[in-house]
mmCIF file of C-alpha atoms in Angstrom:
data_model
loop_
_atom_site.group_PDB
_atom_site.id
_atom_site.type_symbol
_atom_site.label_atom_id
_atom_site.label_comp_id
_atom_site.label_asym_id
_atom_site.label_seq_id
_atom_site.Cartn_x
_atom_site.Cartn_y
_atom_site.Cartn_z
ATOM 1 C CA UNK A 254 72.681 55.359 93.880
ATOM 2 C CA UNK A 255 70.545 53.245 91.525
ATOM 3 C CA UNK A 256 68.675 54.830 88.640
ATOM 4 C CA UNK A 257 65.340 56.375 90.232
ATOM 5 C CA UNK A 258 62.202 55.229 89.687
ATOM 6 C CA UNK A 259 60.724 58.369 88.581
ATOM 7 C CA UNK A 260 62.788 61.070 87.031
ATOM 8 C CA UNK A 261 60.738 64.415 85.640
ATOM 9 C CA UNK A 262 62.694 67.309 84.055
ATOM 10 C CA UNK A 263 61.393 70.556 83.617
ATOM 11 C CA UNK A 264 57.632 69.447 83.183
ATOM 12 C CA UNK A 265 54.922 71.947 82.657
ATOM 13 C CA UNK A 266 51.051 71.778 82.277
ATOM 14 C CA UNK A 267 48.636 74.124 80.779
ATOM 15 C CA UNK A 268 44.979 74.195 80.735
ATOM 16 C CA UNK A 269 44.549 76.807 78.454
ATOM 17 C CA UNK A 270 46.058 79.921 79.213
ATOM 18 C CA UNK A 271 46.195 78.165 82.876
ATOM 19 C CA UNK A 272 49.783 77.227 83.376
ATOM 20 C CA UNK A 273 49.346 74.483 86.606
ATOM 21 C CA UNK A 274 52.836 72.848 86.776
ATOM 22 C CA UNK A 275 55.593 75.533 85.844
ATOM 23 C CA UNK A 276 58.753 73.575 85.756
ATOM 24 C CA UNK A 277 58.776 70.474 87.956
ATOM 25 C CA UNK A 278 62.288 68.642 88.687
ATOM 26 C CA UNK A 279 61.877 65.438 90.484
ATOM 27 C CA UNK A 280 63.743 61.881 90.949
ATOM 28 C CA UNK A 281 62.000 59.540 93.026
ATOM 29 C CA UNK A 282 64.382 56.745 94.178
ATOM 30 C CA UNK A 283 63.191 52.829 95.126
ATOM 31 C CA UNK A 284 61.574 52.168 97.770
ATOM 32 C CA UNK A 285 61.086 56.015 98.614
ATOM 33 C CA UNK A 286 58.137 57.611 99.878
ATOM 34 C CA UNK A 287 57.221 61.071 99.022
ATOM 35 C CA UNK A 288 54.265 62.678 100.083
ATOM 36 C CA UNK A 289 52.805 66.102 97.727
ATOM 37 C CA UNK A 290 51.185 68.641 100.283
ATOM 38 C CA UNK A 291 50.235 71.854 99.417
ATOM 39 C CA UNK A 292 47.226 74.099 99.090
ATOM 40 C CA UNK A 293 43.989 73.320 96.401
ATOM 41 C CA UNK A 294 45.102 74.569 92.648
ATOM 42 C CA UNK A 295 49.004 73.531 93.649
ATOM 43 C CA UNK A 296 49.379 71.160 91.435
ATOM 44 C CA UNK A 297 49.698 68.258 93.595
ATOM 45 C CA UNK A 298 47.032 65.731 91.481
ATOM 46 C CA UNK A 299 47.945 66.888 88.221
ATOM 47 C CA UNK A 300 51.684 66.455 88.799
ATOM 48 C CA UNK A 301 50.692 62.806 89.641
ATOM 49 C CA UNK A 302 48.344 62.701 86.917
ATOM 50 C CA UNK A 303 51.157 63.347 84.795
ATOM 51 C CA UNK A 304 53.500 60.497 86.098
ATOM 52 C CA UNK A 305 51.259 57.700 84.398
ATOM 53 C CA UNK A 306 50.002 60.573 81.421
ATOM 54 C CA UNK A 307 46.225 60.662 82.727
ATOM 55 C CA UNK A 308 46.844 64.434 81.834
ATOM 56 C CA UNK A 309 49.807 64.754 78.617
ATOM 57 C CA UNK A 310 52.361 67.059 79.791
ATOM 58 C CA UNK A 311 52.914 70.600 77.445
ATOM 59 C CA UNK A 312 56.530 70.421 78.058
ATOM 60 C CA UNK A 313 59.411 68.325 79.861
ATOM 61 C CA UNK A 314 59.918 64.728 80.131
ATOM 62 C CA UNK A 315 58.864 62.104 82.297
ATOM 63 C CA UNK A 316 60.234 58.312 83.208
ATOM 64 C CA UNK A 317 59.258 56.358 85.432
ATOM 65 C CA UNK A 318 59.019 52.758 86.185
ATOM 66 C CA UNK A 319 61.272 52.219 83.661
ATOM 67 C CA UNK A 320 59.375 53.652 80.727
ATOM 68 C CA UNK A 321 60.260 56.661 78.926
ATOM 69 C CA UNK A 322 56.806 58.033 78.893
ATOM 70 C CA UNK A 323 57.141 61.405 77.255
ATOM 71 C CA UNK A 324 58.981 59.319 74.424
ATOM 72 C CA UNK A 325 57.819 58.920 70.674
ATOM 73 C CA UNK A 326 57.618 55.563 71.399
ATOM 74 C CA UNK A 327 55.852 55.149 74.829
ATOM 75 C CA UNK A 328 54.123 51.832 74.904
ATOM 76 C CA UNK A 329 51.398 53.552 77.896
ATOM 77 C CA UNK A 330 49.349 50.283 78.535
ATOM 78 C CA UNK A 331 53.053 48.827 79.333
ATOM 79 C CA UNK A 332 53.571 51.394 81.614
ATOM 80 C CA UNK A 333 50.485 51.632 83.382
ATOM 81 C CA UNK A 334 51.377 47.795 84.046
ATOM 82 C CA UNK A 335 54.249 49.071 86.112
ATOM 83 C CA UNK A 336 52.723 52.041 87.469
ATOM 84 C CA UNK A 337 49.453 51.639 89.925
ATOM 85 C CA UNK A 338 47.411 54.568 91.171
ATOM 86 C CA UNK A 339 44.687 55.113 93.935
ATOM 87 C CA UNK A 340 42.377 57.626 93.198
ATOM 88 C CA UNK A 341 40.095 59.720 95.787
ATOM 89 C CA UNK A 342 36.721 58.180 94.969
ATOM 90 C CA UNK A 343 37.823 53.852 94.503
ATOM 91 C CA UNK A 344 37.036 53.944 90.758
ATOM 92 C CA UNK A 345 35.677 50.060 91.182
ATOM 93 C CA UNK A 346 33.902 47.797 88.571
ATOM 94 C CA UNK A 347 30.419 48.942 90.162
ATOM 95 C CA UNK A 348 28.717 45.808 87.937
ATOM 96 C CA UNK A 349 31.772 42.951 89.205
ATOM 97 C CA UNK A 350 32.046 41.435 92.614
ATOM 98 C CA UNK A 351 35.257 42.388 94.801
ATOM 99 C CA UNK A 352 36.916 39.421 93.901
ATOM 100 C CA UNK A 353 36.758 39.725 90.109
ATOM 101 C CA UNK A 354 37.681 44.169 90.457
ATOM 102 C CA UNK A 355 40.715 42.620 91.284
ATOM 103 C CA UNK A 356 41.239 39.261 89.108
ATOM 104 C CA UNK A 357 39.998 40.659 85.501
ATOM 105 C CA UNK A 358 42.682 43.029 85.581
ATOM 106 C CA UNK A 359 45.189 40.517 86.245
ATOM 107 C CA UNK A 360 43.859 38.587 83.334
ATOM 108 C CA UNK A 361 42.953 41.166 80.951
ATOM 109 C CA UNK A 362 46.994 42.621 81.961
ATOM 110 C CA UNK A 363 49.030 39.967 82.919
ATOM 111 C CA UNK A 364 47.360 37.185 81.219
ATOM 112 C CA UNK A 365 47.670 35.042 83.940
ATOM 113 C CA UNK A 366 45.647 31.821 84.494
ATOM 114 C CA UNK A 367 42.032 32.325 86.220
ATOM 115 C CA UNK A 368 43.329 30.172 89.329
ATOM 116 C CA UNK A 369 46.184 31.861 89.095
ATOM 117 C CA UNK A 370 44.667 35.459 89.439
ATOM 118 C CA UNK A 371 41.806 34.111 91.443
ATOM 119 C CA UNK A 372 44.467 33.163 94.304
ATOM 120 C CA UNK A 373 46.173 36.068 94.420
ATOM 121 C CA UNK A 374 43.425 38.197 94.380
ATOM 122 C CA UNK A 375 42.601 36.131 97.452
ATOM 123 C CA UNK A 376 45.903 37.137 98.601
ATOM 124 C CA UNK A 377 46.045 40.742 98.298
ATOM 125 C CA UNK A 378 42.606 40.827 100.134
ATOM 126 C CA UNK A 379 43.435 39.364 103.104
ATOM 127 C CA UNK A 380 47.001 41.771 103.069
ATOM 128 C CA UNK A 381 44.655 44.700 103.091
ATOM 129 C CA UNK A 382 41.844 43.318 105.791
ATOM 130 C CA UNK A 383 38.754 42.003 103.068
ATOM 131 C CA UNK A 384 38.230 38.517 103.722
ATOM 132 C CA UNK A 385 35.246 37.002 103.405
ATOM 133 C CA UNK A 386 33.879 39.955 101.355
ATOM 134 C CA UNK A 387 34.656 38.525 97.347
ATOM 135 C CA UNK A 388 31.092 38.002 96.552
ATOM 136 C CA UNK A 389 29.869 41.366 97.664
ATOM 137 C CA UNK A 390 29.680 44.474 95.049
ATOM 138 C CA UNK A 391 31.204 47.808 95.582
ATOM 139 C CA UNK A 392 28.580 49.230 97.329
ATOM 140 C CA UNK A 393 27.810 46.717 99.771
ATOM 141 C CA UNK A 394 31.143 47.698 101.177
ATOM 142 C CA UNK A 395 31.956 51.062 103.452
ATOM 143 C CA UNK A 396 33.935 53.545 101.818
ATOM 144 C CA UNK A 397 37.436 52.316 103.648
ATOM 145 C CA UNK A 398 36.774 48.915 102.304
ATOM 146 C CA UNK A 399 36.046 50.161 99.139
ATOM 147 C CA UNK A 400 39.752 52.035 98.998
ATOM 148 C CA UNK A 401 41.364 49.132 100.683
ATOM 149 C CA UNK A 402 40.125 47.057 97.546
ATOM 150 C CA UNK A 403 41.382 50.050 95.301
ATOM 151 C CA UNK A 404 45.140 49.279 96.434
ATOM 152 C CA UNK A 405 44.757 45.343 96.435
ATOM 153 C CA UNK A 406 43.296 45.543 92.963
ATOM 154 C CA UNK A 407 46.471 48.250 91.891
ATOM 155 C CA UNK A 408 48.849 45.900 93.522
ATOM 156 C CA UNK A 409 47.649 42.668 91.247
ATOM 157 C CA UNK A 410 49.008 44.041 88.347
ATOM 158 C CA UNK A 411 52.888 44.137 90.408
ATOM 159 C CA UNK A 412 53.554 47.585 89.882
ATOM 160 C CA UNK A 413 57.096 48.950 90.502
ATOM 161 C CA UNK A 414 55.268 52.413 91.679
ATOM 162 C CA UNK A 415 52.450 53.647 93.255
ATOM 163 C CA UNK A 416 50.503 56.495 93.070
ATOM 164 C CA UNK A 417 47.826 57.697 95.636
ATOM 165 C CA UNK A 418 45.835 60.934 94.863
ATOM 166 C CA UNK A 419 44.338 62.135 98.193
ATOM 167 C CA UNK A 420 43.367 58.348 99.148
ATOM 168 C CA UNK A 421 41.330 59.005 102.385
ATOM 169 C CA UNK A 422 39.868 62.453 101.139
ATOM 170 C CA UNK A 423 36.476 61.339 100.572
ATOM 171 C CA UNK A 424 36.651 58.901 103.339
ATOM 172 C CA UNK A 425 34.969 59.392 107.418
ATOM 173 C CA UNK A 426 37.224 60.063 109.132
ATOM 174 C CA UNK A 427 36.861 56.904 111.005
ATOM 175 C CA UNK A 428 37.349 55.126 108.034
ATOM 176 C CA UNK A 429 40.844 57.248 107.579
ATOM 177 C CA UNK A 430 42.851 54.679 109.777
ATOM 178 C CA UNK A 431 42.572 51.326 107.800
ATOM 179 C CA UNK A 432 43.709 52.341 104.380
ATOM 180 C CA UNK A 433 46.869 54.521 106.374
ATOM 181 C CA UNK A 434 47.430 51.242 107.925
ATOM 182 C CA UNK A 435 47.670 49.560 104.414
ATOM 183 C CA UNK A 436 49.605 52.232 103.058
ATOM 184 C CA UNK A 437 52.091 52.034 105.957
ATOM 185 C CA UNK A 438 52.450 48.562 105.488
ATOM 186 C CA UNK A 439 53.240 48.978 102.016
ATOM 187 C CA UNK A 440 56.056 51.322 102.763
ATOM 188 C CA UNK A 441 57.052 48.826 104.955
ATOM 189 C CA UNK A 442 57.690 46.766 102.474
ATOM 190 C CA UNK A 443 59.801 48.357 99.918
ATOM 191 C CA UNK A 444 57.310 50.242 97.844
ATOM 192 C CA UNK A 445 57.983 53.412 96.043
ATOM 193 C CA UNK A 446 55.952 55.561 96.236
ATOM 194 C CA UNK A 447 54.074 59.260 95.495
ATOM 195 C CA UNK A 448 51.454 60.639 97.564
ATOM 196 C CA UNK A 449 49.153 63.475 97.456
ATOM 197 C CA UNK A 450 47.692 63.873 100.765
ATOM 198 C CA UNK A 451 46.634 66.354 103.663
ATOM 199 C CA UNK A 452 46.959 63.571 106.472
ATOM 200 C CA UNK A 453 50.019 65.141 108.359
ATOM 201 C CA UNK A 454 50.502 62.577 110.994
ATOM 202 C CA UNK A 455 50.987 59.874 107.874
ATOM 203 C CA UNK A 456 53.466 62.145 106.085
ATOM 204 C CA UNK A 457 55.526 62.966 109.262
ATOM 205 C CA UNK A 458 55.917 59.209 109.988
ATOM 206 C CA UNK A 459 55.824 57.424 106.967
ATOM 207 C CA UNK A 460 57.766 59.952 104.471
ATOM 208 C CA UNK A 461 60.786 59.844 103.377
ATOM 209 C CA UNK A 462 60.780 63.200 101.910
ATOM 210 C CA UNK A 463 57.924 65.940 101.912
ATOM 211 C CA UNK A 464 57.202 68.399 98.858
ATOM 212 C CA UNK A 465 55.488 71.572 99.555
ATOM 213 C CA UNK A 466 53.690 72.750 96.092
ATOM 214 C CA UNK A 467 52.452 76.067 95.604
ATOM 215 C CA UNK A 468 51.075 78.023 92.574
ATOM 216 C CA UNK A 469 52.455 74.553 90.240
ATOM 217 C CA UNK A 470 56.064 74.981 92.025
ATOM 218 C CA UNK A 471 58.125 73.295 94.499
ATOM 219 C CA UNK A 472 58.484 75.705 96.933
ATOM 220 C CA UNK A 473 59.839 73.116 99.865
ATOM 221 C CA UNK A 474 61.382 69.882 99.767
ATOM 222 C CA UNK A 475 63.112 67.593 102.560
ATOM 223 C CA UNK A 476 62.540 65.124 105.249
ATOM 224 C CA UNK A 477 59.337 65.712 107.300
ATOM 225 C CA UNK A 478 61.085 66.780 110.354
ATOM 226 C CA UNK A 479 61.883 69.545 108.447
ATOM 227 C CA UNK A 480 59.197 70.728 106.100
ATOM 228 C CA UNK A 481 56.270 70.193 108.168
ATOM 229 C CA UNK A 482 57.705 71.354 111.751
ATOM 230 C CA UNK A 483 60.394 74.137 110.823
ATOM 231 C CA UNK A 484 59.203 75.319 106.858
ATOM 232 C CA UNK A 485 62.080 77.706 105.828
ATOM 233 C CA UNK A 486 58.963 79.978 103.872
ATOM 234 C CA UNK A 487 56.250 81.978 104.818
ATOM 235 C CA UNK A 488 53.871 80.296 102.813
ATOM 236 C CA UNK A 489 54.741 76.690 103.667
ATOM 237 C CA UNK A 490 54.252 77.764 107.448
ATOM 238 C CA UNK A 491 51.400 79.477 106.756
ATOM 239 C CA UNK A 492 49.372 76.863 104.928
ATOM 240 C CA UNK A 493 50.874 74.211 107.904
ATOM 241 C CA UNK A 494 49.324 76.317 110.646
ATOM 242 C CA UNK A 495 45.674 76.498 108.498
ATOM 243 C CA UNK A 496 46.070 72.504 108.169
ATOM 244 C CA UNK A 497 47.575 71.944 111.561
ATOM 245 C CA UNK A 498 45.182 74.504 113.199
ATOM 246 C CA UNK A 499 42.201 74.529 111.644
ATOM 247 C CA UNK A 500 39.952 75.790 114.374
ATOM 248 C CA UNK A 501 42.540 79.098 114.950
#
């Protein structure tokens, strides 16, 4: 097997006398999906906070993307080149139009040419279903717009990863489909990825492998078939039947 695209080793996080990751092992290989589930407090976002050092790990090492980033000599605007993230609430340019969320980064990042970065951003919002939308502003656009731009502006940049932190969370849930439908089709495609989500139906298709987290452990790991329809602990089933079964 090739050399993953994220490998963690015995990381650890503490907030205080907090201890929220307690000895995460991971390799992520290319072109693998892996969806984080697992109750609020697991760890889930801050384990993926950790992969592009948002939050600095207390212990353990971290590469990915081809960066040693718990390294003395971690080059992080390098990294975060090679490593794009979706968060839960879009984080756009409120002030810039859609087109330019998604070409200043290219320019300020990659340095490329302004019709350079002005096509592809042209590009990357058609892939994800916003044409005809580059002169609006954020909030002229519905929520699963808004998060469909979030991807096509983390995808200008060419990452080798990408990291989603409960993408449709804050979305209607009629909104929910479109940006799954992206997501999908970047999985499709080849790209690795690391997702934090509670949208079953998306981890049992699209997954590669599923990680159940629990009390900033890895309590369950495997293909979906297996974690999320036959979960070998009592907890794992247990927090599957509250997700599964809400109204029980």
């Amino acid at each position: 097997m090739s050399d993953p695209v994220v490998s963690i080793r015995g990381l650890r996080k503490r907030f205080g006398d907090n201890e929220v990751l307690r000895g995460i092992d991971l390799d992520v290989a290319q072109g693998e999906v892996v969806c984080l589930i697992g109750p609020s407090g697991s760890g889930k976002s801050t384990l993926l906070r950790c992969v592009n050092l948002l939050e600095t790990p207390t212990e353990g090492t971290i590469e990915a993307a081809g960066h040693d980033l718990t390294g003395p000599d971690a080059d992080l605007d390098l990294a975060r080149r090679d490593i794009g993230m979706v968060f839960q609430h879009f984080n756009l340019f409120s002030h810039m139009t859609i087109l330019d969320n998604l070409v200043v980064p290219q320019r300020q990042v990659c340095r490329l040419p302004k019709a350079e970065a002005v096509a592809e951003a042209r590009r990357l919002l058609a892939q994800v279903g916003i044409e005809g939308k580059e002169r609006a502003k954020p909030a002229q656009l519905s929520g699963g717009q808004q998060q469909r731009v979030a991807i096509a502006r983390a995808l200008a940049v060419k990452p080798r990863l990408m990291l989603f932190d409960e993408p449709t969370s804050a979305l209607d849930p009629e909104l929910v489909g479109d940006v799954l439908a992206v997501m999908k089709g970047l999985a499709a495609e080849g790209m690795t990825m690391l997702v934090v989500t509670h949208e079953m139906g998306f981890a049992r298709e699209v997954a590669d492998r599923v990680l159940f987290l629990d009390g900033g452990v890895i309590v369950e790991s495997g293909p979906p078939a297996d974690v999320l329809t036959a979960p070998r602990t009592e907890r794992a089933r247990e927090f599957l039947h509250r997700v599964l079964h809400p109204a029980d």
